[in-house]
Short mmCIF file of C-alpha atoms (C1' of nucleotides) in Angstrom, two decimals:
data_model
loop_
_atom_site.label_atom_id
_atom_site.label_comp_id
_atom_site.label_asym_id
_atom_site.label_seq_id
_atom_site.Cartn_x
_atom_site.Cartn_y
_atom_site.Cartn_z
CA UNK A 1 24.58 -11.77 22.70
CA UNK A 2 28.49 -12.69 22.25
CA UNK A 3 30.13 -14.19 24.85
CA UNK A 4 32.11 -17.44 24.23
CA UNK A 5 29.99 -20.45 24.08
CA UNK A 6 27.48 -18.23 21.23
CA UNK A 7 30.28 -16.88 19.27
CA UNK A 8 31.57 -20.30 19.15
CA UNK A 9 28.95 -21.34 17.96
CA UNK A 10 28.75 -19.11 15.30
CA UNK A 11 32.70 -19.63 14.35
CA UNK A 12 31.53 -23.64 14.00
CA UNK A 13 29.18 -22.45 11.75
CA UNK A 14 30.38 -20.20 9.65
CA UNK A 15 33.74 -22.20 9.07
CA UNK A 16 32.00 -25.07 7.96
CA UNK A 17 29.43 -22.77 5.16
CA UNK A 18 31.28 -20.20 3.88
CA UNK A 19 34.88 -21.39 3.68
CA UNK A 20 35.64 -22.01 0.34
CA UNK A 21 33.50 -18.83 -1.09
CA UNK A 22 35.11 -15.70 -2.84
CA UNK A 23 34.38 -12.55 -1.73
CA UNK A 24 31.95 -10.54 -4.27
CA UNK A 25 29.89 -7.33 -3.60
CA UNK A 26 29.48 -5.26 -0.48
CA UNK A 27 26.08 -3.94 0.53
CA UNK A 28 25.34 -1.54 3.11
CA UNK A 29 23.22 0.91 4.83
CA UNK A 30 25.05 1.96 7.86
CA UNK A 31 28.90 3.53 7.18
CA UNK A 32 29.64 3.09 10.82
CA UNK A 33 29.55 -1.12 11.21
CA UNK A 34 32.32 -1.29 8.26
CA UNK A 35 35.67 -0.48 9.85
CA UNK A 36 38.00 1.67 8.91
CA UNK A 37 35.31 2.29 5.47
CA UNK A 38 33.36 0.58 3.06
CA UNK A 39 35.90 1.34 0.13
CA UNK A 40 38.72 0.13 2.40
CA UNK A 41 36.72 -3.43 2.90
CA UNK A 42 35.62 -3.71 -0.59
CA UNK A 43 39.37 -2.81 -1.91
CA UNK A 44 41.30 -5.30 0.24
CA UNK A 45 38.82 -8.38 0.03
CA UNK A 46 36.81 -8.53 -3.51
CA UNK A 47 38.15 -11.87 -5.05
CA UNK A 48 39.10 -12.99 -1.90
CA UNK A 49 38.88 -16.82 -1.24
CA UNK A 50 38.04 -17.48 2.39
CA UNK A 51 39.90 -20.26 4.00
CA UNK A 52 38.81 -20.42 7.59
CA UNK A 53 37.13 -19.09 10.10
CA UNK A 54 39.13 -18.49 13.95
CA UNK A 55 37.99 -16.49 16.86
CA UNK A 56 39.70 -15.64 20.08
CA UNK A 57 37.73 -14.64 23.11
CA UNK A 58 34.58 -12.89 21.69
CA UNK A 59 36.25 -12.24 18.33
CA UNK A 60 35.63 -13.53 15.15
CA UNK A 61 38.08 -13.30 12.19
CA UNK A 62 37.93 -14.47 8.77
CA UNK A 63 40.98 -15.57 7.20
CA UNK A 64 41.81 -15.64 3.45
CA UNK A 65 44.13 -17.58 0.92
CA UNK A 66 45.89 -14.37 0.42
CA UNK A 67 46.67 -13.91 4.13
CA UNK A 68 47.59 -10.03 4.29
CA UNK A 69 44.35 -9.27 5.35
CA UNK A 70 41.92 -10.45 7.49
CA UNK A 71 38.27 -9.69 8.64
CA UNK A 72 37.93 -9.15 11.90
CA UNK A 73 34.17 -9.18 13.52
CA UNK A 74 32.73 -7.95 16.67
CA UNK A 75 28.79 -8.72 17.64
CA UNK A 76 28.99 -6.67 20.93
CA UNK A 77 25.68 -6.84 22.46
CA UNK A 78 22.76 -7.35 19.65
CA UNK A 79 24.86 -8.58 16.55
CA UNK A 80 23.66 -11.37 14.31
CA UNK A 81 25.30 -12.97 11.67
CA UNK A 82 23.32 -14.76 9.25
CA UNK A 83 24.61 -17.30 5.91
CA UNK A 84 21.45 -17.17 3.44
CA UNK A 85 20.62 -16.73 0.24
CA UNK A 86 19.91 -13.03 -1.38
CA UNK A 87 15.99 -14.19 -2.25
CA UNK A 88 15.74 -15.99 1.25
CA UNK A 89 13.56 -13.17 3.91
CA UNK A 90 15.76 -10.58 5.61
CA UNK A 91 16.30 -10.39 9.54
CA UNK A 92 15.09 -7.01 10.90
CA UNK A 93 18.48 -4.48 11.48
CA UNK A 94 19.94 -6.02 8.70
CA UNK A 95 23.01 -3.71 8.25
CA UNK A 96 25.67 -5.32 5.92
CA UNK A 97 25.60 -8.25 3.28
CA UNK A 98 28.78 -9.51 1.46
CA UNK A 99 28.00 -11.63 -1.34
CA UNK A 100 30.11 -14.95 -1.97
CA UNK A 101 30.05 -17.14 -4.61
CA UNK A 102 32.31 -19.88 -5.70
CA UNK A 103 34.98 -19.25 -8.14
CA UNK A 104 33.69 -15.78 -9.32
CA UNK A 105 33.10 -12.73 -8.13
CA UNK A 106 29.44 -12.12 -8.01
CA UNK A 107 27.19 -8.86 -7.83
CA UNK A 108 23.58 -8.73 -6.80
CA UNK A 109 22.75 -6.89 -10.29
CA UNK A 110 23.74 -10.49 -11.84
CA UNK A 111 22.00 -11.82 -9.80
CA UNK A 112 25.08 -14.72 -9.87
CA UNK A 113 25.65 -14.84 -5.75
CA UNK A 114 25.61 -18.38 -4.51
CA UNK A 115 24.69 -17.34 -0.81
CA UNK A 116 25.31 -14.48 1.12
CA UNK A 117 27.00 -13.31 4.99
CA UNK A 118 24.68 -11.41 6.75
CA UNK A 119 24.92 -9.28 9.39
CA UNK A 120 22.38 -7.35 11.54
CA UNK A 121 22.32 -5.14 14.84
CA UNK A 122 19.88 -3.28 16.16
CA UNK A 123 22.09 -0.75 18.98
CA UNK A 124 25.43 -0.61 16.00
CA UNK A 125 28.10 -1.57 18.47
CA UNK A 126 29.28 -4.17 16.80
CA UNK A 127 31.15 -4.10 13.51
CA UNK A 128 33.22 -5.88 10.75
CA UNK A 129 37.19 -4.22 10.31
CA UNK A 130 39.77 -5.29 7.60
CA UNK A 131 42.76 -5.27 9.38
CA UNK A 132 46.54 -6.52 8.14
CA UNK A 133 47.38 -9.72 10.05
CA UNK A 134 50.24 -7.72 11.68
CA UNK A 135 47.90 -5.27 13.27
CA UNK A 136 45.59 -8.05 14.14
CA UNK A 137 48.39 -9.57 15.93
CA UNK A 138 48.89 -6.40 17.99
CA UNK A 139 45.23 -6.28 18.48
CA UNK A 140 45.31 -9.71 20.08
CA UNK A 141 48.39 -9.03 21.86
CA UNK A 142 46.75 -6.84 24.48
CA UNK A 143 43.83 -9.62 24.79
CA UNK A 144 43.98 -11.82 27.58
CA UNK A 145 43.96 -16.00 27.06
CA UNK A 146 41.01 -17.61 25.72
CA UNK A 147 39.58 -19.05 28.63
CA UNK A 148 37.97 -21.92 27.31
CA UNK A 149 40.38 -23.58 25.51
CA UNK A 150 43.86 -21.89 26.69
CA UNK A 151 43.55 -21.13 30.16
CA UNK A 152 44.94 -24.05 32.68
CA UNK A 153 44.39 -23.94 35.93
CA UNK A 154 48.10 -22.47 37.12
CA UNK A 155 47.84 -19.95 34.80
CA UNK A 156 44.25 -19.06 36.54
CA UNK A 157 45.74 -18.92 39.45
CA UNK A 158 48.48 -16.22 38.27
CA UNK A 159 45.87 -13.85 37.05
CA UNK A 160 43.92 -14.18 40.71
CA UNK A 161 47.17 -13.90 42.80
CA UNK A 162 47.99 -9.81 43.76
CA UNK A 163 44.33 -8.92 42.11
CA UNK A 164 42.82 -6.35 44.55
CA UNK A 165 38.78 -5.84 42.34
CA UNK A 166 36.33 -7.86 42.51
CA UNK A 167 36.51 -11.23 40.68
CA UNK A 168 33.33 -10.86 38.79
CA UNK A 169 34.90 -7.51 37.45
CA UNK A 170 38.17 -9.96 37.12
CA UNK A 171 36.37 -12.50 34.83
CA UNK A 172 34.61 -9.94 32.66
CA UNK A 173 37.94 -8.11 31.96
CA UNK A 174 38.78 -9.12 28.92
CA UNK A 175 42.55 -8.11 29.01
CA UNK A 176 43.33 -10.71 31.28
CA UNK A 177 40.91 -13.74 30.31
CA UNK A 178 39.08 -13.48 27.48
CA UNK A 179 35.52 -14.79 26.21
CA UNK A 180 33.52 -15.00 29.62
CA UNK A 181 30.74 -12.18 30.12
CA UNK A 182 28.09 -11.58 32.39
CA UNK A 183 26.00 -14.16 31.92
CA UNK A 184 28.62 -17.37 32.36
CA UNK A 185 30.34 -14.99 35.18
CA UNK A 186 27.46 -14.62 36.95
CA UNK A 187 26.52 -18.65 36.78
CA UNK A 188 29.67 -19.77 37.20
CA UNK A 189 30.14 -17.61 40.18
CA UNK A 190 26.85 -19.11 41.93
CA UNK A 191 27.87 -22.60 40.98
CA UNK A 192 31.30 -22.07 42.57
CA UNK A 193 29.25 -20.39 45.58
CA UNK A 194 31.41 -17.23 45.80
CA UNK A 195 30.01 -13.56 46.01
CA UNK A 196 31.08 -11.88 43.12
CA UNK A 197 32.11 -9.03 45.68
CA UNK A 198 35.05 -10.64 46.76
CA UNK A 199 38.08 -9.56 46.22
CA UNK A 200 40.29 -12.24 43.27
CA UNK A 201 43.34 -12.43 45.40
CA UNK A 202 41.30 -13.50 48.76
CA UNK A 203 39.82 -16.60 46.54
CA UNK A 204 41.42 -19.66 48.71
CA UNK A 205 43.35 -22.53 47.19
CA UNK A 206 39.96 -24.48 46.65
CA UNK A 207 37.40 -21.61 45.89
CA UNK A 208 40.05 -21.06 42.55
CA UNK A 209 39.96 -24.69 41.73
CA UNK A 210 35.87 -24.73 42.25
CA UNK A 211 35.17 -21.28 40.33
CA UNK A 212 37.84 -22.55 37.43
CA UNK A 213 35.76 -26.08 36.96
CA UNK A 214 32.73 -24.22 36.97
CA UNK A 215 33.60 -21.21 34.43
CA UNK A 216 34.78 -24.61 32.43
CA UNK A 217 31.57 -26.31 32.80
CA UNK A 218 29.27 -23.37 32.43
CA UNK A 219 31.00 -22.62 29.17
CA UNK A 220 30.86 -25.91 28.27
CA UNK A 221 27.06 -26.31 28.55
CA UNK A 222 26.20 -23.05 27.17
CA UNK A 223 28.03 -24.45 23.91
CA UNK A 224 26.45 -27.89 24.01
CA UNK A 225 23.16 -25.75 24.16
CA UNK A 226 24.05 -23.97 20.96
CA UNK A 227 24.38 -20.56 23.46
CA UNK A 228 21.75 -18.57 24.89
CA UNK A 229 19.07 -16.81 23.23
CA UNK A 230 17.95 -14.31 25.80
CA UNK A 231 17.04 -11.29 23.71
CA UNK A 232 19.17 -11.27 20.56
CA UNK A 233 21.17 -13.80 20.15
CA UNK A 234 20.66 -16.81 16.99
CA UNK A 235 23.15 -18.77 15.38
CA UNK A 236 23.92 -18.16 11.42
CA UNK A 237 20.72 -19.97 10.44
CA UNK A 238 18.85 -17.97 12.13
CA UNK A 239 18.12 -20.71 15.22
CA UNK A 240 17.86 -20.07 18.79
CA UNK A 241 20.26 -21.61 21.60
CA UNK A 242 19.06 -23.43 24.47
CA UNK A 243 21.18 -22.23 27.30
CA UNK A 244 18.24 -19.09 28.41
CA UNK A 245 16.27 -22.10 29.85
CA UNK A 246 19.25 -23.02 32.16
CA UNK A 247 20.12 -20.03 33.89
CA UNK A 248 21.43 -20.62 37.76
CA UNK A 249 20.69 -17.12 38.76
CA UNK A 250 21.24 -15.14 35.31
CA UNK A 251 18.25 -12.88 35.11
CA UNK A 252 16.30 -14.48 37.95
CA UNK A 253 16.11 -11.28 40.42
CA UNK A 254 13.38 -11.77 43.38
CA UNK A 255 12.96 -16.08 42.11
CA UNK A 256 14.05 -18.74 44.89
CA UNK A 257 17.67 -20.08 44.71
CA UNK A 258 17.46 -23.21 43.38
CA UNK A 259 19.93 -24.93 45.73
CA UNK A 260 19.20 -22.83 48.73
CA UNK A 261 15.67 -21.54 48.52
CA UNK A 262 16.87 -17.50 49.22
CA UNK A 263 15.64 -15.46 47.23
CA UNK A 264 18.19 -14.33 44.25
CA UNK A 265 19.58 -10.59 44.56
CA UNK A 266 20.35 -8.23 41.94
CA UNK A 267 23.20 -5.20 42.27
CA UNK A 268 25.74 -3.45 39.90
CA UNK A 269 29.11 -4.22 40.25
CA UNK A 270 31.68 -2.23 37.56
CA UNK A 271 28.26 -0.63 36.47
CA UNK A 272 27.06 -4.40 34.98
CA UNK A 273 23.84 -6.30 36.12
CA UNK A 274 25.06 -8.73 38.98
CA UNK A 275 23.06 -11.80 39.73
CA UNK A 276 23.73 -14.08 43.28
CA UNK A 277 22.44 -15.75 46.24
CA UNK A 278 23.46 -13.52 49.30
CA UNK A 279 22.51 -16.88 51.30
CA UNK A 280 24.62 -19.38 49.59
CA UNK A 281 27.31 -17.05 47.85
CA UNK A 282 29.91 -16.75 50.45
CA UNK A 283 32.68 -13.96 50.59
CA UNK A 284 35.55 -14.83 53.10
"C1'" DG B 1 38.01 2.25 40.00
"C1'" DA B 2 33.84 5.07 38.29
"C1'" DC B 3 31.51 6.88 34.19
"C1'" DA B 4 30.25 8.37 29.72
"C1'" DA B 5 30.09 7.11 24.95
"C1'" DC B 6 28.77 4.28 21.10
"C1'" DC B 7 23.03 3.26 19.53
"C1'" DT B 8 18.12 1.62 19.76
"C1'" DG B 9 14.36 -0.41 21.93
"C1'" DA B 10 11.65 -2.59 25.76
"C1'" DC B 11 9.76 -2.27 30.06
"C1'" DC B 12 8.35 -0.12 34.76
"C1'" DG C 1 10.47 9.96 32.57
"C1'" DG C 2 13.87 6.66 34.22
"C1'" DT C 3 16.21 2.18 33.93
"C1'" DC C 4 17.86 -1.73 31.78
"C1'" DA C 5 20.24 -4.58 27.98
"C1'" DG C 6 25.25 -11.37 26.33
"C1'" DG C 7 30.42 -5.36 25.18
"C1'" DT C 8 34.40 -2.50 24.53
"C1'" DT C 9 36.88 1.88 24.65
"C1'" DG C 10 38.37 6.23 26.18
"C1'" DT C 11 38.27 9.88 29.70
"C1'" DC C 12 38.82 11.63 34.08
#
DNA sequence: GACAACCTGACC
DNA sequence: GGTCAGGTTGTC
Protein backbone atom coordinates (compact mmCIF):
# COMPACT_ATOMS: atom_id res chain seq x y z
CA UNK A 1 0.00 0.00 0.00
CA UNK A 2 2.77 2.65 1.28
CA UNK A 3 4.20 4.77 -0.99
CA UNK A 4 4.22 8.57 -0.29
CA UNK A 5 1.01 10.22 -1.03
CA UNK A 6 -0.89 7.05 1.35
CA UNK A 7 1.56 7.15 4.09
CA UNK A 8 1.07 10.78 4.11
CA UNK A 9 -1.95 10.45 4.49
CA UNK A 10 -1.84 8.36 7.26
CA UNK A 11 1.01 10.67 9.09
CA UNK A 12 -1.91 13.65 8.66
CA UNK A 13 -3.97 11.48 10.38
CA UNK A 14 -2.50 10.03 12.97
CA UNK A 15 -0.73 13.37 14.11
CA UNK A 16 -3.82 15.07 14.41
CA UNK A 17 -5.71 11.79 16.74
CA UNK A 18 -3.33 10.40 18.74
CA UNK A 19 -0.87 13.14 19.67
CA UNK A 20 -1.43 14.00 23.00
CA UNK A 21 -2.19 10.17 24.23
CA UNK A 22 0.13 8.16 26.69
CA UNK A 23 1.25 5.05 25.82
CA UNK A 24 -0.59 2.10 27.90
CA UNK A 25 -0.69 -1.69 27.13
CA UNK A 26 0.77 -3.68 24.28
CA UNK A 27 -1.23 -6.44 22.63
CA UNK A 28 -0.06 -8.87 20.25
CA UNK A 29 -0.27 -12.02 18.37
CA UNK A 30 2.59 -12.04 16.04
CA UNK A 31 6.39 -11.62 17.83
CA UNK A 32 7.81 -10.85 14.46
CA UNK A 33 5.92 -7.17 13.56
CA UNK A 34 7.38 -5.75 17.05
CA UNK A 35 11.02 -4.87 16.45
CA UNK A 36 13.72 -5.67 18.19
CA UNK A 37 10.78 -7.53 20.91
CA UNK A 38 7.68 -6.96 22.54
CA UNK A 39 9.38 -6.47 26.07
CA UNK A 40 11.84 -4.05 24.44
CA UNK A 41 8.66 -1.85 23.04
CA UNK A 42 6.64 -2.15 26.08
CA UNK A 43 9.87 -1.20 28.39
CA UNK A 44 10.95 1.94 26.50
CA UNK A 45 7.39 3.48 25.72
CA UNK A 46 4.65 2.63 28.61
CA UNK A 47 3.84 6.18 30.02
CA UNK A 48 5.00 7.66 27.09
CA UNK A 49 3.25 10.94 25.94
CA UNK A 50 3.23 11.16 22.17
CA UNK A 51 3.98 14.51 20.74
CA UNK A 52 3.97 14.17 17.00
CA UNK A 53 3.85 12.23 14.34
CA UNK A 54 6.87 12.69 11.20
CA UNK A 55 7.60 10.42 8.36
CA UNK A 56 10.33 10.51 5.79
CA UNK A 57 9.95 8.73 2.51
CA UNK A 58 7.69 5.69 3.31
CA UNK A 59 8.48 5.87 7.02
CA UNK A 60 6.49 6.69 9.78
CA UNK A 61 7.85 7.60 13.26
CA UNK A 62 6.26 8.52 16.37
CA UNK A 63 7.91 10.92 18.49
CA UNK A 64 7.55 11.33 22.30
CA UNK A 65 7.94 14.10 25.07
CA UNK A 66 10.75 12.10 26.36
CA UNK A 67 12.64 12.10 23.05
CA UNK A 68 15.23 9.12 23.59
CA UNK A 69 13.13 6.93 21.86
CA UNK A 70 11.12 6.85 19.06
CA UNK A 71 8.69 4.47 17.15
CA UNK A 72 9.54 3.87 13.99
CA UNK A 73 6.79 2.14 11.51
CA UNK A 74 6.99 0.41 8.26
CA UNK A 75 3.57 -0.76 6.27
CA UNK A 76 5.58 -2.44 3.40
CA UNK A 77 3.12 -3.83 1.09
CA UNK A 78 -0.36 -4.78 3.01
CA UNK A 79 0.01 -2.75 6.37
CA UNK A 80 -2.89 -0.88 7.89
CA UNK A 81 -2.96 1.28 10.64
CA UNK A 82 -6.11 1.90 12.26
CA UNK A 83 -7.09 4.71 15.49
CA UNK A 84 -10.39 3.08 17.11
CA UNK A 85 -11.77 2.27 20.03
CA UNK A 86 -11.13 -1.35 21.86
CA UNK A 87 -15.21 -2.17 21.58
CA UNK A 88 -15.29 -0.68 17.94
CA UNK A 89 -15.12 -4.16 15.18
CA UNK A 90 -11.60 -5.39 14.40
CA UNK A 91 -9.99 -5.26 10.78
CA UNK A 92 -9.09 -8.80 9.58
CA UNK A 93 -4.92 -9.42 10.16
CA UNK A 94 -5.14 -7.41 13.01
CA UNK A 95 -1.62 -8.00 14.47
CA UNK A 96 -0.73 -5.35 17.18
CA UNK A 97 -2.85 -2.83 19.35
CA UNK A 98 -1.23 -0.24 21.73
CA UNK A 99 -3.62 1.23 23.98
CA UNK A 100 -3.52 5.15 24.71
CA UNK A 101 -5.30 7.02 26.97
CA UNK A 102 -4.94 10.49 28.24
CA UNK A 103 -3.05 11.17 31.32
CA UNK A 104 -2.89 7.49 32.56
CA UNK A 105 -1.67 4.53 31.63
CA UNK A 106 -4.46 2.28 30.69
CA UNK A 107 -4.83 -1.66 30.35
CA UNK A 108 -7.55 -3.47 28.49
CA UNK A 109 -8.36 -5.52 31.86
CA UNK A 110 -9.60 -1.89 33.16
CA UNK A 111 -11.12 -1.52 30.61
CA UNK A 112 -9.84 2.49 31.09
CA UNK A 113 -8.29 2.91 27.25
CA UNK A 114 -9.59 6.02 25.62
CA UNK A 115 -8.89 4.72 21.96
CA UNK A 116 -6.53 2.50 20.60
CA UNK A 117 -3.51 2.31 17.44
CA UNK A 118 -4.12 -0.44 15.41
CA UNK A 119 -2.22 -2.18 13.18
CA UNK A 120 -2.90 -5.06 10.72
CA UNK A 121 -1.03 -7.00 7.80
CA UNK A 122 -1.90 -9.77 6.15
CA UNK A 123 1.90 -10.93 4.29
CA UNK A 124 3.98 -9.51 7.99
CA UNK A 125 6.48 -7.38 6.16
CA UNK A 126 5.83 -4.55 7.75
CA UNK A 127 6.55 -3.76 11.38
CA UNK A 128 6.73 -1.25 14.33
CA UNK A 129 10.72 -0.85 15.93
CA UNK A 130 11.68 1.28 19.04
CA UNK A 131 14.71 2.69 18.08
CA UNK A 132 17.00 5.57 20.05
CA UNK A 133 16.78 8.81 18.04
CA UNK A 134 20.56 8.40 17.42
CA UNK A 135 20.13 5.16 15.61
CA UNK A 136 17.15 6.53 13.87
CA UNK A 137 19.31 9.21 12.65
CA UNK A 138 21.75 6.67 11.17
CA UNK A 139 18.84 4.85 9.81
CA UNK A 140 17.78 7.93 7.89
CA UNK A 141 21.18 8.80 7.01
CA UNK A 142 21.51 6.12 4.35
CA UNK A 143 17.86 7.19 2.99
CA UNK A 144 17.75 9.24 0.09
CA UNK A 145 15.68 12.92 0.08
CA UNK A 146 12.09 12.93 0.45
CA UNK A 147 11.02 13.56 -2.87
CA UNK A 148 7.99 15.31 -2.35
CA UNK A 149 8.77 17.90 -0.23
CA UNK A 150 12.81 18.05 -0.29
CA UNK A 151 13.84 17.27 -3.62
CA UNK A 152 14.38 20.54 -6.04
CA UNK A 153 14.86 20.21 -9.30
CA UNK A 154 19.00 20.67 -9.35
CA UNK A 155 19.29 18.31 -6.88
CA UNK A 156 17.13 15.85 -9.33
CA UNK A 157 19.26 16.46 -11.75
CA UNK A 158 22.48 15.35 -9.61
CA UNK A 159 21.02 12.02 -8.79
CA UNK A 160 20.22 11.43 -12.84
CA UNK A 161 23.68 12.74 -14.01
CA UNK A 162 26.50 9.54 -14.24
CA UNK A 163 23.35 7.00 -13.45
CA UNK A 164 23.91 4.05 -15.86
CA UNK A 165 20.12 1.67 -14.67
CA UNK A 166 17.17 2.30 -15.68
CA UNK A 167 15.29 5.34 -14.28
CA UNK A 168 12.24 3.49 -13.20
CA UNK A 169 14.73 1.27 -11.12
CA UNK A 170 16.29 4.97 -10.30
CA UNK A 171 12.98 6.33 -8.85
CA UNK A 172 12.06 3.23 -6.88
CA UNK A 173 15.52 3.17 -5.17
CA UNK A 174 14.95 4.43 -2.16
CA UNK A 175 18.62 5.31 -1.20
CA UNK A 176 18.72 8.00 -3.49
CA UNK A 177 15.03 9.52 -3.53
CA UNK A 178 12.81 8.39 -1.22
CA UNK A 179 8.85 7.85 -1.04
CA UNK A 180 8.00 7.14 -4.84
CA UNK A 181 7.07 3.35 -5.66
CA UNK A 182 5.72 1.59 -8.42
CA UNK A 183 2.65 2.87 -8.81
CA UNK A 184 3.52 6.95 -8.96
CA UNK A 185 6.84 5.68 -10.97
CA UNK A 186 5.05 4.02 -13.34
CA UNK A 187 2.37 7.13 -13.89
CA UNK A 188 4.64 9.61 -13.65
CA UNK A 189 6.84 7.96 -16.13
CA UNK A 190 3.85 7.75 -18.81
CA UNK A 191 2.86 11.30 -18.06
CA UNK A 192 6.45 12.46 -18.69
CA UNK A 193 6.30 10.05 -21.89
CA UNK A 194 9.63 8.28 -21.19
CA UNK A 195 10.18 4.39 -21.28
CA UNK A 196 11.06 3.38 -18.04
CA UNK A 197 13.93 1.38 -19.91
CA UNK A 198 15.98 4.19 -20.41
CA UNK A 199 18.89 4.67 -19.02
CA UNK A 200 18.73 8.04 -15.96
CA UNK A 201 21.81 9.67 -17.28
CA UNK A 202 20.52 9.68 -21.14
CA UNK A 203 17.24 11.70 -19.75
CA UNK A 204 17.80 15.17 -21.80
CA UNK A 205 17.71 18.60 -20.21
CA UNK A 206 13.80 18.72 -20.76
CA UNK A 207 12.73 14.97 -20.32
CA UNK A 208 14.31 15.70 -16.38
CA UNK A 209 12.36 18.85 -16.06
CA UNK A 210 9.02 16.96 -17.57
CA UNK A 211 9.48 13.56 -15.49
CA UNK A 212 10.36 15.91 -12.19
CA UNK A 213 6.86 18.04 -12.67
CA UNK A 214 5.14 14.97 -13.21
CA UNK A 215 6.55 12.70 -10.19
CA UNK A 216 5.46 16.23 -8.38
CA UNK A 217 2.06 16.22 -9.73
CA UNK A 218 1.36 12.54 -9.59
CA UNK A 219 2.27 12.67 -5.94
CA UNK A 220 0.41 15.49 -5.50
CA UNK A 221 -2.92 14.06 -6.76
CA UNK A 222 -2.54 10.76 -5.25
CA UNK A 223 -2.53 12.82 -1.84
CA UNK A 224 -5.41 15.12 -2.73
CA UNK A 225 -7.17 11.68 -3.43
CA UNK A 226 -6.48 10.49 0.08
CA UNK A 227 -3.97 7.66 -1.83
CA UNK A 228 -4.89 4.69 -3.62
CA UNK A 229 -6.81 1.86 -2.48
CA UNK A 230 -5.92 -0.85 -4.92
CA UNK A 231 -5.88 -3.97 -2.77
CA UNK A 232 -4.93 -3.01 0.79
CA UNK A 233 -4.51 0.15 1.37
CA UNK A 234 -7.17 2.54 3.92
CA UNK A 235 -6.41 5.42 5.85
CA UNK A 236 -6.56 5.21 9.92
CA UNK A 237 -10.37 5.28 9.86
CA UNK A 238 -10.57 2.66 8.01
CA UNK A 239 -11.59 4.76 4.52
CA UNK A 240 -10.53 4.11 1.11
CA UNK A 241 -8.44 6.63 -1.18
CA UNK A 242 -9.50 7.70 -4.46
CA UNK A 243 -6.38 7.67 -6.52
CA UNK A 244 -7.14 3.53 -7.94
CA UNK A 245 -9.79 5.27 -10.17
CA UNK A 246 -7.05 7.52 -11.76
CA UNK A 247 -4.47 5.31 -12.85
CA UNK A 248 -2.56 6.49 -16.32
CA UNK A 249 -1.32 3.06 -17.05
CA UNK A 250 -0.91 1.53 -13.35
CA UNK A 251 -2.46 -1.87 -13.62
CA UNK A 252 -4.06 -1.35 -17.03
CA UNK A 253 -2.09 -4.23 -19.07
CA UNK A 254 -3.81 -5.06 -22.64
CA UNK A 255 -6.47 -1.46 -22.05
CA UNK A 256 -6.01 1.43 -24.77
CA UNK A 257 -3.60 4.32 -23.87
CA UNK A 258 -5.57 6.95 -23.02
CA UNK A 259 -3.62 9.66 -24.87
CA UNK A 260 -2.45 7.50 -27.69
CA UNK A 261 -4.92 4.70 -28.20
CA UNK A 262 -1.86 1.71 -28.09
CA UNK A 263 -2.52 -0.70 -26.23
CA UNK A 264 -0.67 -0.52 -22.60
CA UNK A 265 2.30 -3.16 -22.12
CA UNK A 266 3.31 -4.91 -19.12
CA UNK A 267 7.20 -6.24 -18.37
CA UNK A 268 9.49 -6.60 -15.26
CA UNK A 269 12.09 -4.33 -14.85
CA UNK A 270 14.44 -4.91 -11.40
CA UNK A 271 11.97 -7.95 -10.99
CA UNK A 272 8.82 -5.20 -10.31
CA UNK A 273 5.55 -5.03 -12.43
CA UNK A 274 6.26 -2.28 -15.17
CA UNK A 275 3.37 -0.50 -16.75
CA UNK A 276 3.88 1.85 -20.28
CA UNK A 277 2.83 2.75 -23.64
CA UNK A 278 5.55 1.31 -26.06
CA UNK A 279 3.77 3.84 -28.63
CA UNK A 280 3.94 7.03 -26.77
CA UNK A 281 6.80 6.22 -24.15
CA UNK A 282 9.86 7.20 -25.96
CA UNK A 283 13.51 6.05 -25.08
CA UNK A 284 16.24 8.19 -26.89
C1' DG B 1 22.51 -5.85 -11.64
C1' DA B 2 19.79 -10.32 -10.69
C1' DC B 3 17.52 -13.06 -7.10
C1' DA B 4 15.91 -15.02 -2.93
C1' DA B 5 13.89 -14.03 1.47
C1' DC B 6 10.43 -12.20 4.50
C1' DC B 7 4.67 -14.02 4.47
C1' DT B 8 -0.17 -14.88 2.85
C1' DG B 9 -3.68 -14.84 -0.42
C1' DA B 10 -5.92 -14.15 -5.03
C1' DC B 11 -6.20 -15.28 -9.59
C1' DC B 12 -5.12 -17.79 -14.20
C1' DG C 1 0.67 -25.71 -10.36
C1' DG C 2 2.50 -21.18 -11.51
C1' DT C 3 2.36 -16.13 -11.19
C1' DC C 4 1.38 -11.92 -9.18
C1' DA C 5 1.05 -8.32 -5.28
C1' DG C 6 1.75 0.01 -3.28
C1' DG C 7 8.55 -2.87 -0.17
C1' DT C 8 13.05 -3.53 1.78
C1' DT C 9 17.17 -6.22 2.80
C1' DG C 10 20.84 -9.34 2.21
C1' DT C 11 23.39 -12.57 -0.75
C1' DC C 12 25.85 -13.81 -4.62
Amino acid sequence: MPEFPEVETVRRQLNETISGYTVGELWFDAVSVLRPNPEKISVELTGKKILSVDRKGKWIVINFEDTTSCLVIHLKLTGRLFVKRIDEKQAPYTHVILGLARNTICSFSENNCDTTLQFSTMRKFGYLEVMKKAELMEKFSNLGPDFYEDVTLNMFADALASRKIAIKTLLMNQDILSGIGNIYANDALWMAKIDPQTKAHSLDKGQREGLFTALKEVLAEGLALGGASDQWFLNVFGEKGGYQNHFKVYGKKGTPCTRCGNEIKYTKIAGRGTYYCSSCQHNL
